[in-house]
Amino acid sequence: MNMVIVSISLGVVFTGFMFAAFFAMLGFLRKQIRDEITVSQDQFLKLARQQFEIEQGNAVKEF
């Protein structure tokens, strides 16, 4: 009987550790994705700003 209780207890502890590891990895991946989105947005805004400045320069030259 004691072995059954020990086995169940170890199973519960192991399951708890697996959930903790899963949520830790999930949090890490979510942070990585947010960081990547921020970098992508910054790159997009930089390119859009450059394109705007080029087009603005071309419009000034036409006048």
mmCIF file of C-alpha atoms in Angstrom:
data_model
loop_
_atom_site.group_PDB
_atom_site.id
_atom_site.type_symbol
_atom_site.label_atom_id
_atom_site.label_comp_id
_atom_site.label_asym_id
_atom_site.label_seq_id
_atom_site.Cartn_x
_atom_site.Cartn_y
_atom_site.Cartn_z
ATOM 1 C CA MET A 1 0.000 0.000 0.000
ATOM 2 C CA ASN A 2 2.802 2.395 0.834
ATOM 3 C CA MET A 3 4.458 1.739 -2.527
ATOM 4 C CA VAL A 4 1.239 2.691 -4.313
ATOM 5 C CA ILE A 5 1.058 5.970 -2.400
ATOM 6 C CA VAL A 6 4.730 6.684 -3.132
ATOM 7 C CA SER A 7 4.228 5.892 -6.820
ATOM 8 C CA ILE A 8 1.186 8.145 -7.048
ATOM 9 C CA SER A 9 3.000 10.916 -5.174
ATOM 10 C CA LEU A 10 5.996 10.690 -7.499
ATOM 11 C CA GLY A 11 3.660 10.760 -10.492
ATOM 12 C CA VAL A 12 1.958 13.883 -9.190
ATOM 13 C CA VAL A 13 5.298 15.586 -8.490
ATOM 14 C CA PHE A 14 6.632 14.630 -11.934
ATOM 15 C CA THR A 15 3.455 15.925 -13.591
ATOM 16 C CA GLY A 16 3.812 19.182 -11.668
ATOM 17 C CA PHE A 17 7.388 19.579 -12.854
ATOM 18 C CA MET A 18 6.329 18.875 -16.436
ATOM 19 C CA PHE A 19 3.624 21.549 -16.235
ATOM 20 C CA ALA A 20 6.115 24.003 -14.738
ATOM 21 C CA ALA A 21 8.628 23.267 -17.514
ATOM 22 C CA PHE A 22 5.914 23.613 -20.158
ATOM 23 C CA PHE A 23 4.743 26.992 -18.874
ATOM 24 C CA ALA A 24 8.325 28.229 -18.483
ATOM 25 C CA MET A 25 9.072 27.279 -22.105
ATOM 26 C CA LEU A 26 5.791 28.817 -23.243
ATOM 27 C CA GLY A 27 6.661 32.085 -21.502
ATOM 28 C CA PHE A 28 10.129 32.082 -23.060
ATOM 29 C CA LEU A 29 8.753 31.465 -26.549
ATOM 30 C CA ARG A 30 6.120 34.182 -26.163
ATOM 31 C CA LYS A 31 8.856 36.652 -25.190
ATOM 32 C CA GLN A 32 10.954 35.617 -28.206
ATOM 33 C CA ILE A 33 7.978 36.116 -30.523
ATOM 34 C CA ARG A 34 7.185 39.548 -29.040
ATOM 35 C CA ASP A 35 10.829 40.584 -29.456
ATOM 36 C CA GLU A 36 10.845 39.386 -33.078
ATOM 37 C CA ILE A 37 7.627 41.282 -33.820
ATOM 38 C CA THR A 38 9.118 44.442 -32.315
ATOM 39 C CA VAL A 39 12.250 44.097 -34.473
ATOM 40 C CA SER A 40 10.138 43.452 -37.580
ATOM 41 C CA GLN A 41 7.980 46.500 -36.871
ATOM 42 C CA ASP A 42 11.055 48.661 -36.323
ATOM 43 C CA GLN A 43 12.574 47.466 -39.604
ATOM 44 C CA PHE A 44 9.306 48.115 -41.444
ATOM 45 C CA LEU A 45 9.029 51.629 -40.016
ATOM 46 C CA LYS A 46 12.648 52.358 -40.918
ATOM 47 C CA LEU A 47 12.101 51.228 -44.513
ATOM 48 C CA ALA A 48 8.819 53.147 -44.757
ATOM 49 C CA ARG A 49 10.528 56.284 -43.436
ATOM 50 C CA GLN A 50 13.349 55.906 -45.992
ATOM 51 C CA GLN A 51 10.863 55.413 -48.815
ATOM 52 C CA PHE A 52 8.882 58.468 -47.700
ATOM 53 C CA GLU A 53 12.040 60.595 -47.610
ATOM 54 C CA ILE A 54 13.010 59.415 -51.100
ATOM 55 C CA GLU A 55 9.557 60.188 -52.486
ATOM 56 C CA GLN A 56 9.481 63.533 -50.689
ATOM 57 C CA GLY A 57 12.889 64.390 -52.171
ATOM 58 C CA ASN A 58 11.672 63.441 -55.645
ATOM 59 C CA ALA A 59 8.557 65.593 -55.231
ATOM 60 C CA VAL A 60 10.668 68.585 -54.168
ATOM 61 C CA LYS A 61 12.914 68.133 -57.216
ATOM 62 C CA GLU A 62 9.877 68.175 -59.522
ATOM 63 C CA PHE A 63 8.833 71.612 -58.273
#
